[in-house]
PDB file of N, CA and C in Angstrom:
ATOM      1  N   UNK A   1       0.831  -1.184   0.000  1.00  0.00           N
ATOM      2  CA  UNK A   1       0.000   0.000   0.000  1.00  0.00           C
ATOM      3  C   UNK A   1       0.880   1.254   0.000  1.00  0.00           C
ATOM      4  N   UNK A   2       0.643   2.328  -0.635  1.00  0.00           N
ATOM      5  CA  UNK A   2       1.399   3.875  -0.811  1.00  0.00           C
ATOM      6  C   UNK A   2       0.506   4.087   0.115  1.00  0.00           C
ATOM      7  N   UNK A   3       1.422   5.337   1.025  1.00  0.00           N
ATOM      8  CA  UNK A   3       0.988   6.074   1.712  1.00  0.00           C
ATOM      9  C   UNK A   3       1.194   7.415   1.369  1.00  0.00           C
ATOM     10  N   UNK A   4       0.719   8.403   2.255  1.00  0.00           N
ATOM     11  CA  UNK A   4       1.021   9.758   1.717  1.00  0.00           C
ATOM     12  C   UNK A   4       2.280  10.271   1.649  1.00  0.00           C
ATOM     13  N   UNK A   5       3.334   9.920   2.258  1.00  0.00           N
ATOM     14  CA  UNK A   5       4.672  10.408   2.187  1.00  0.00           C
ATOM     15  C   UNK A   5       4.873   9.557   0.406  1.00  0.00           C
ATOM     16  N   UNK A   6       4.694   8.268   0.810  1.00  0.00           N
ATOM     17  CA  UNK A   6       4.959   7.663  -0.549  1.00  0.00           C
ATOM     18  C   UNK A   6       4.682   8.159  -1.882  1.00  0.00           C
ATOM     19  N   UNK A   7       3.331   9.159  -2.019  1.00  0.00           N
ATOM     20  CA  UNK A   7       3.050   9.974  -2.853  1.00  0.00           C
ATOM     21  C   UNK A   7       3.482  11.426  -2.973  1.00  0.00           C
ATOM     22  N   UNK A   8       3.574  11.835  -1.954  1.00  0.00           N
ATOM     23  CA  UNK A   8       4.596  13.293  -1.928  1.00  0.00           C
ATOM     24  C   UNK A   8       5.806  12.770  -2.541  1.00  0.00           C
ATOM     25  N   UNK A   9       6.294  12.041  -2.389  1.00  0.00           N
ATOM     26  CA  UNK A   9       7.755  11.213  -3.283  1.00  0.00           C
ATOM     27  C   UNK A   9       7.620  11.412  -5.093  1.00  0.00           C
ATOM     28  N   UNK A  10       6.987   9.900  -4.870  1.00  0.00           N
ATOM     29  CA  UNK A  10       6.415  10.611  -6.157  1.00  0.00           C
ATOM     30  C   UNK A  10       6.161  11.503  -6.916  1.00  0.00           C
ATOM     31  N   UNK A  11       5.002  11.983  -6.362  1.00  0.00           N
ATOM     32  CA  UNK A  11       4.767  13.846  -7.151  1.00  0.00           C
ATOM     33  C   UNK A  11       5.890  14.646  -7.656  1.00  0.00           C
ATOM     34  N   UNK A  12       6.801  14.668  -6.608  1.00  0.00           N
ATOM     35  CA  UNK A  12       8.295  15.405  -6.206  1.00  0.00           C
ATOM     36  C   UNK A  12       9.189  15.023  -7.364  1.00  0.00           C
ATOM     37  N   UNK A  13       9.078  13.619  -7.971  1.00  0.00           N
ATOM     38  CA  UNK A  13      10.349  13.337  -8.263  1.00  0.00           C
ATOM     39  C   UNK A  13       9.541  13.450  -9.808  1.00  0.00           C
ATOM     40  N   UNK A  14       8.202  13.442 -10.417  1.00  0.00           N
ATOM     41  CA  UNK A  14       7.529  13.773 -11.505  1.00  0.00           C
ATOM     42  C   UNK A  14       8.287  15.150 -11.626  1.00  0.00           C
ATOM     43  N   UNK A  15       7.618  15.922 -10.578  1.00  0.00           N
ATOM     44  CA  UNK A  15       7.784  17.412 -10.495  1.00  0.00           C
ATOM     45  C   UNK A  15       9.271  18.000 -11.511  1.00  0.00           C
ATOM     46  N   UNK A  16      10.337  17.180 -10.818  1.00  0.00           N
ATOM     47  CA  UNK A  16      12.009  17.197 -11.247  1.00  0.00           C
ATOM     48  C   UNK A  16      11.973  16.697 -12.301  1.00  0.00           C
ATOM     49  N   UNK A  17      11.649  15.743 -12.791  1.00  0.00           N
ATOM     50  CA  UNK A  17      11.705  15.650 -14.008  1.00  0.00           C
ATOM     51  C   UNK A  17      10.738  16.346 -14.929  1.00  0.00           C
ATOM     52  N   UNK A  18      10.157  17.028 -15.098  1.00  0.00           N
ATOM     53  CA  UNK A  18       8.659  17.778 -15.810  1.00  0.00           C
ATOM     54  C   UNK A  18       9.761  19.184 -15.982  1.00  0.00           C
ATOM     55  N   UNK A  19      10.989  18.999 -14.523  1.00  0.00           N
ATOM     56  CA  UNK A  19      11.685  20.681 -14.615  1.00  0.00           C
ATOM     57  C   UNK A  19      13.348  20.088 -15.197  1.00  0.00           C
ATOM     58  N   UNK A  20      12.935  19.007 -15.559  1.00  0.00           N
ATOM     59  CA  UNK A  20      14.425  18.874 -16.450  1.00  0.00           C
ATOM     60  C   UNK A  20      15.777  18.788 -15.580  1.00  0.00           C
ATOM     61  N   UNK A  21      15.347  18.248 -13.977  1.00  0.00           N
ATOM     62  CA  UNK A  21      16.428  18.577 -12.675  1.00  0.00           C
ATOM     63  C   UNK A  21      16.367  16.495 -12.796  1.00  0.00           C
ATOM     64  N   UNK A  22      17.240  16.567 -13.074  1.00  0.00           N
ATOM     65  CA  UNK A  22      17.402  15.231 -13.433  1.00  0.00           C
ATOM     66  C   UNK A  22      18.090  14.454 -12.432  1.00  0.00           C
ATOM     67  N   UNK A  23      18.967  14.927 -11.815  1.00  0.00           N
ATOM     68  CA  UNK A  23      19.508  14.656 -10.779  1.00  0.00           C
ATOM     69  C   UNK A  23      19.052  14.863  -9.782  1.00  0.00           C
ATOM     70  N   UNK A  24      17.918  15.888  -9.249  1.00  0.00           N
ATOM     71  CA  UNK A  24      17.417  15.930  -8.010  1.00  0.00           C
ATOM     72  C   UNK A  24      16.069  14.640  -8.167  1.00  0.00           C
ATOM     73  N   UNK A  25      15.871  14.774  -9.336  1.00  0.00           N
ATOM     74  CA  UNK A  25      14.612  13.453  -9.360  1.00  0.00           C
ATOM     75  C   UNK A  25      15.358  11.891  -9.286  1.00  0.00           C
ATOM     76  N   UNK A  26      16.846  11.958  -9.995  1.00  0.00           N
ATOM     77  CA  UNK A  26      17.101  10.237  -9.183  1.00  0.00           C
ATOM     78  C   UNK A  26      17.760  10.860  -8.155  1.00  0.00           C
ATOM     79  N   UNK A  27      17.690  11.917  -7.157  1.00  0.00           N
ATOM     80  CA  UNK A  27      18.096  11.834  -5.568  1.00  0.00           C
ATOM     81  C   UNK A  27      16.970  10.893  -4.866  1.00  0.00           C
ATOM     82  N   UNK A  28      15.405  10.842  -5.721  1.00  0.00           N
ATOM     83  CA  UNK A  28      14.917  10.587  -4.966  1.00  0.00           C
ATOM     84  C   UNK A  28      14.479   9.415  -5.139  1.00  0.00           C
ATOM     85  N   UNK A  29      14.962   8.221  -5.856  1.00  0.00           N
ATOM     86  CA  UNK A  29      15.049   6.697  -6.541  1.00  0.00           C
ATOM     87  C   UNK A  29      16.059   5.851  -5.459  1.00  0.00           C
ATOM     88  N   UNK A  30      16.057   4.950  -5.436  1.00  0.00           N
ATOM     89  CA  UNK A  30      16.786   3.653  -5.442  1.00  0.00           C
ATOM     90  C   UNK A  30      17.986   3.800  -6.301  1.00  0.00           C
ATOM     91  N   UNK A  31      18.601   3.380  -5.754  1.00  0.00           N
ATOM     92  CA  UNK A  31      20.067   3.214  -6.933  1.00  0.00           C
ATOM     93  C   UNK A  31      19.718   1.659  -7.728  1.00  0.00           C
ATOM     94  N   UNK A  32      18.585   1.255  -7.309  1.00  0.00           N
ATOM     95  CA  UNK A  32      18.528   0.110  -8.290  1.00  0.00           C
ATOM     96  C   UNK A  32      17.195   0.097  -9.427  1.00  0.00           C
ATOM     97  N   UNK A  33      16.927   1.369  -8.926  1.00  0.00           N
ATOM     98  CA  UNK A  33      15.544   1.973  -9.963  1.00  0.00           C
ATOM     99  C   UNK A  33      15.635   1.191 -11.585  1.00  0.00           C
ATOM    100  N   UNK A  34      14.228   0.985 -11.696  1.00  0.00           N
ATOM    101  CA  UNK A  34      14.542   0.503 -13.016  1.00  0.00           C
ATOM    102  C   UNK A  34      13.270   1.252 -13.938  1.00  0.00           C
ATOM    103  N   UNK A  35      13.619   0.941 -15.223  1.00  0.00           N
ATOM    104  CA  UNK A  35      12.785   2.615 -15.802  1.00  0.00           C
ATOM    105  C   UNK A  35      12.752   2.127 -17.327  1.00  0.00           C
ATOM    106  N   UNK A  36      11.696   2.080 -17.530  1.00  0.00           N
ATOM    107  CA  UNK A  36      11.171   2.209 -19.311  1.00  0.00           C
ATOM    108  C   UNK A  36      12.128   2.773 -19.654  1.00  0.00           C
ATOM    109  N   UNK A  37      12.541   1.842 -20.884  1.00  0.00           N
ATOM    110  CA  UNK A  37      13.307   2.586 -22.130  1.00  0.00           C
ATOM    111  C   UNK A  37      12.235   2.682 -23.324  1.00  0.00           C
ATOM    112  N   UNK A  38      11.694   4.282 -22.953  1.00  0.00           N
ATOM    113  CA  UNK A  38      10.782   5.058 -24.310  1.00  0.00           C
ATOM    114  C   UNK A  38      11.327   4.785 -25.340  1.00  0.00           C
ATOM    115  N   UNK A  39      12.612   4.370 -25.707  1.00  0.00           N
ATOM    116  CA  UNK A  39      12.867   4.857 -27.194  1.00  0.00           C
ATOM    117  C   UNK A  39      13.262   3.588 -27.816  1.00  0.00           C
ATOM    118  N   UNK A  40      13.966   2.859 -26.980  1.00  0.00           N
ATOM    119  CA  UNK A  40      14.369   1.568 -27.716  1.00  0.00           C
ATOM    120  C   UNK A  40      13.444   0.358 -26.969  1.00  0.00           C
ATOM    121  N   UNK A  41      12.804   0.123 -26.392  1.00  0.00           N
ATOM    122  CA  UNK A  41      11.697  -0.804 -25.700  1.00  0.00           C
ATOM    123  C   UNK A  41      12.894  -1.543 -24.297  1.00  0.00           C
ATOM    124  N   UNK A  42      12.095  -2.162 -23.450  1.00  0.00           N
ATOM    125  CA  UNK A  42      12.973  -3.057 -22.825  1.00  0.00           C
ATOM    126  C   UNK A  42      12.793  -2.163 -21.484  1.00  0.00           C
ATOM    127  N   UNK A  43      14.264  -2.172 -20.690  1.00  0.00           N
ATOM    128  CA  UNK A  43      14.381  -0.995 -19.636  1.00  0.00           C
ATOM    129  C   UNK A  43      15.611  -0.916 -18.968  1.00  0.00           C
ATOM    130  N   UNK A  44      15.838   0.504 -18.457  1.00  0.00           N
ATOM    131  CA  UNK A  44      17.211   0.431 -18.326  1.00  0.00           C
ATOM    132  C   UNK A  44      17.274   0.757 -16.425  1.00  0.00           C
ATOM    133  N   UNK A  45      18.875   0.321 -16.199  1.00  0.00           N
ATOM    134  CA  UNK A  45      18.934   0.047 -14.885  1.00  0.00           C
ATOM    135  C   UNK A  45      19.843   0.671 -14.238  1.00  0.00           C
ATOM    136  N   UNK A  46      19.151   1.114 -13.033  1.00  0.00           N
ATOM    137  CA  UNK A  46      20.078   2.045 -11.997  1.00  0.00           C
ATOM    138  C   UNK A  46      19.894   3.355 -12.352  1.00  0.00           C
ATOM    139  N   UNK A  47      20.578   3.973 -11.293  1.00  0.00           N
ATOM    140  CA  UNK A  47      20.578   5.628 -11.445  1.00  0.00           C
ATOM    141  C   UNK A  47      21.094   6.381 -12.749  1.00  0.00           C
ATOM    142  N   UNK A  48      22.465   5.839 -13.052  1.00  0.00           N
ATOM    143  CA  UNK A  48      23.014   6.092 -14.455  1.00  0.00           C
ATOM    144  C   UNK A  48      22.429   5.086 -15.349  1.00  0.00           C
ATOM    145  N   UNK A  49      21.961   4.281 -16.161  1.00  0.00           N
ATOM    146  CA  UNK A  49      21.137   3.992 -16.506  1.00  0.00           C
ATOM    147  C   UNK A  49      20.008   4.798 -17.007  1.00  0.00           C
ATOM    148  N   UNK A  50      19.628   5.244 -15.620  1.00  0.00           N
ATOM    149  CA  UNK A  50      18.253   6.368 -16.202  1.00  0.00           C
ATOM    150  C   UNK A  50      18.661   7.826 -16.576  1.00  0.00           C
ATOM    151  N   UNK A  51      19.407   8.282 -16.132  1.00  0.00           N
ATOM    152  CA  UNK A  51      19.571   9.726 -16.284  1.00  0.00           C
ATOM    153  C   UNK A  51      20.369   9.507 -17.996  1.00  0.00           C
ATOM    154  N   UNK A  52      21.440   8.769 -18.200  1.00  0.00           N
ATOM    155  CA  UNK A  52      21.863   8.559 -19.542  1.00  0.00           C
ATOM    156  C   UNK A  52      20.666   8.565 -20.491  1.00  0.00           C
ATOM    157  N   UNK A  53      19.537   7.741 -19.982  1.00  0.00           N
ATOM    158  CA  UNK A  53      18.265   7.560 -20.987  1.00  0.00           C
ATOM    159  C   UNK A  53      17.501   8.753 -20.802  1.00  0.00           C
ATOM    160  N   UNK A  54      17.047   9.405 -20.213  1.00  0.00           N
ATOM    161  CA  UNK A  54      16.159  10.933 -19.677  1.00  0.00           C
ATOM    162  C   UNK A  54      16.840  11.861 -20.986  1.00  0.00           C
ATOM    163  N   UNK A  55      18.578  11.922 -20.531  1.00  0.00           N
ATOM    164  CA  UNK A  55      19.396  12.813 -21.329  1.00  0.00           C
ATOM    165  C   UNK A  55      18.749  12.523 -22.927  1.00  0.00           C
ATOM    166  N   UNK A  56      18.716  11.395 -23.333  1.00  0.00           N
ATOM    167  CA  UNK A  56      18.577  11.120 -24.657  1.00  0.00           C
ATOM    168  C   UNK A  56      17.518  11.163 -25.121  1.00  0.00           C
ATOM    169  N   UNK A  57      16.613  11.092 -24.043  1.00  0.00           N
ATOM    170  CA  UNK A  57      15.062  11.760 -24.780  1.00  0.00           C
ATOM    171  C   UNK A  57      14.665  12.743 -24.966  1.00  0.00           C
ATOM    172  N   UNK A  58      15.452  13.553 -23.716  1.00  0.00           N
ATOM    173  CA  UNK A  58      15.348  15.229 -23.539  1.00  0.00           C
ATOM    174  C   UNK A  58      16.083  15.987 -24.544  1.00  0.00           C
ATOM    175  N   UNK A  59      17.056  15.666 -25.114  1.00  0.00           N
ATOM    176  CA  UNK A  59      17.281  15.627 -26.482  1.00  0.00           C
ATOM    177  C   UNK A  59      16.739  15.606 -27.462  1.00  0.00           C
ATOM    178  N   UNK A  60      15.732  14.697 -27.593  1.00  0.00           N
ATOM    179  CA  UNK A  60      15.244  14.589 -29.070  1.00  0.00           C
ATOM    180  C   UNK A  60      13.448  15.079 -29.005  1.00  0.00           C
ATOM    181  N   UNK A  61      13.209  15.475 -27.363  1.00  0.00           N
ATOM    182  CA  UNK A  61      11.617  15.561 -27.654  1.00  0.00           C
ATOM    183  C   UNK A  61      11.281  16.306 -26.226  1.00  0.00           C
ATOM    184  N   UNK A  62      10.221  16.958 -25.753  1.00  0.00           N
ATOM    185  CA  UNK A  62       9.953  17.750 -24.482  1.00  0.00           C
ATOM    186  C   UNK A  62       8.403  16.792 -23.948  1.00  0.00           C
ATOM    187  N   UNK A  63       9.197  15.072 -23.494  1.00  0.00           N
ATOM    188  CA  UNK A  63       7.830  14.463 -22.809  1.00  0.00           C
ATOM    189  C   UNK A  63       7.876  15.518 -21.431  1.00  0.00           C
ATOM    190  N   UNK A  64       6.665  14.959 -20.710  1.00  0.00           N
ATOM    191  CA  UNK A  64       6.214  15.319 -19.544  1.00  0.00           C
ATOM    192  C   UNK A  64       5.320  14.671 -18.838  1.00  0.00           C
ATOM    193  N   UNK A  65       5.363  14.780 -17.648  1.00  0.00           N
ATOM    194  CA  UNK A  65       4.429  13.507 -17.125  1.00  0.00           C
ATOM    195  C   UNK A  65       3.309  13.930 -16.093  1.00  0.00           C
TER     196      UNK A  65
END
Protein backbone atom coordinates (compact mmCIF):
# COMPACT_ATOMS: atom_id res chain seq x y z
CA UNK A 1 0.00 0.00 0.00
CA UNK A 2 1.40 3.88 -0.81
CA UNK A 3 0.99 6.07 1.71
CA UNK A 4 1.02 9.76 1.72
CA UNK A 5 4.67 10.41 2.19
CA UNK A 6 4.96 7.66 -0.55
CA UNK A 7 3.05 9.97 -2.85
CA UNK A 8 4.60 13.29 -1.93
CA UNK A 9 7.75 11.21 -3.28
CA UNK A 10 6.41 10.61 -6.16
CA UNK A 11 4.77 13.85 -7.15
CA UNK A 12 8.29 15.40 -6.21
CA UNK A 13 10.35 13.34 -8.26
CA UNK A 14 7.53 13.77 -11.51
CA UNK A 15 7.78 17.41 -10.49
CA UNK A 16 12.01 17.20 -11.25
CA UNK A 17 11.70 15.65 -14.01
CA UNK A 18 8.66 17.78 -15.81
CA UNK A 19 11.68 20.68 -14.62
CA UNK A 20 14.42 18.87 -16.45
CA UNK A 21 16.43 18.58 -12.68
CA UNK A 22 17.40 15.23 -13.43
CA UNK A 23 19.51 14.66 -10.78
CA UNK A 24 17.42 15.93 -8.01
CA UNK A 25 14.61 13.45 -9.36
CA UNK A 26 17.10 10.24 -9.18
CA UNK A 27 18.10 11.83 -5.57
CA UNK A 28 14.92 10.59 -4.97
CA UNK A 29 15.05 6.70 -6.54
CA UNK A 30 16.79 3.65 -5.44
CA UNK A 31 20.07 3.21 -6.93
CA UNK A 32 18.53 0.11 -8.29
CA UNK A 33 15.54 1.97 -9.96
CA UNK A 34 14.54 0.50 -13.02
CA UNK A 35 12.78 2.61 -15.80
CA UNK A 36 11.17 2.21 -19.31
CA UNK A 37 13.31 2.59 -22.13
CA UNK A 38 10.78 5.06 -24.31
CA UNK A 39 12.87 4.86 -27.19
CA UNK A 40 14.37 1.57 -27.72
CA UNK A 41 11.70 -0.80 -25.70
CA UNK A 42 12.97 -3.06 -22.83
CA UNK A 43 14.38 -1.00 -19.64
CA UNK A 44 17.21 0.43 -18.33
CA UNK A 45 18.93 0.05 -14.89
CA UNK A 46 20.08 2.04 -12.00
CA UNK A 47 20.58 5.63 -11.45
CA UNK A 48 23.01 6.09 -14.45
CA UNK A 49 21.14 3.99 -16.51
CA UNK A 50 18.25 6.37 -16.20
CA UNK A 51 19.57 9.73 -16.28
CA UNK A 52 21.86 8.56 -19.54
CA UNK A 53 18.27 7.56 -20.99
CA UNK A 54 16.16 10.93 -19.68
CA UNK A 55 19.40 12.81 -21.33
CA UNK A 56 18.58 11.12 -24.66
CA UNK A 57 15.06 11.76 -24.78
CA UNK A 58 15.35 15.23 -23.54
CA UNK A 59 17.28 15.63 -26.48
CA UNK A 60 15.24 14.59 -29.07
CA UNK A 61 11.62 15.56 -27.65
CA UNK A 62 9.95 17.75 -24.48
CA UNK A 63 7.83 14.46 -22.81
CA UNK A 64 6.21 15.32 -19.54
CA UNK A 65 4.43 13.51 -17.13
Amino acid sequence: MIDRDDTAVVREAYRRFNDRDVDAALALMTSDVVWPNTVEGGFVHGQDGVREHWRKVFATSEPSI
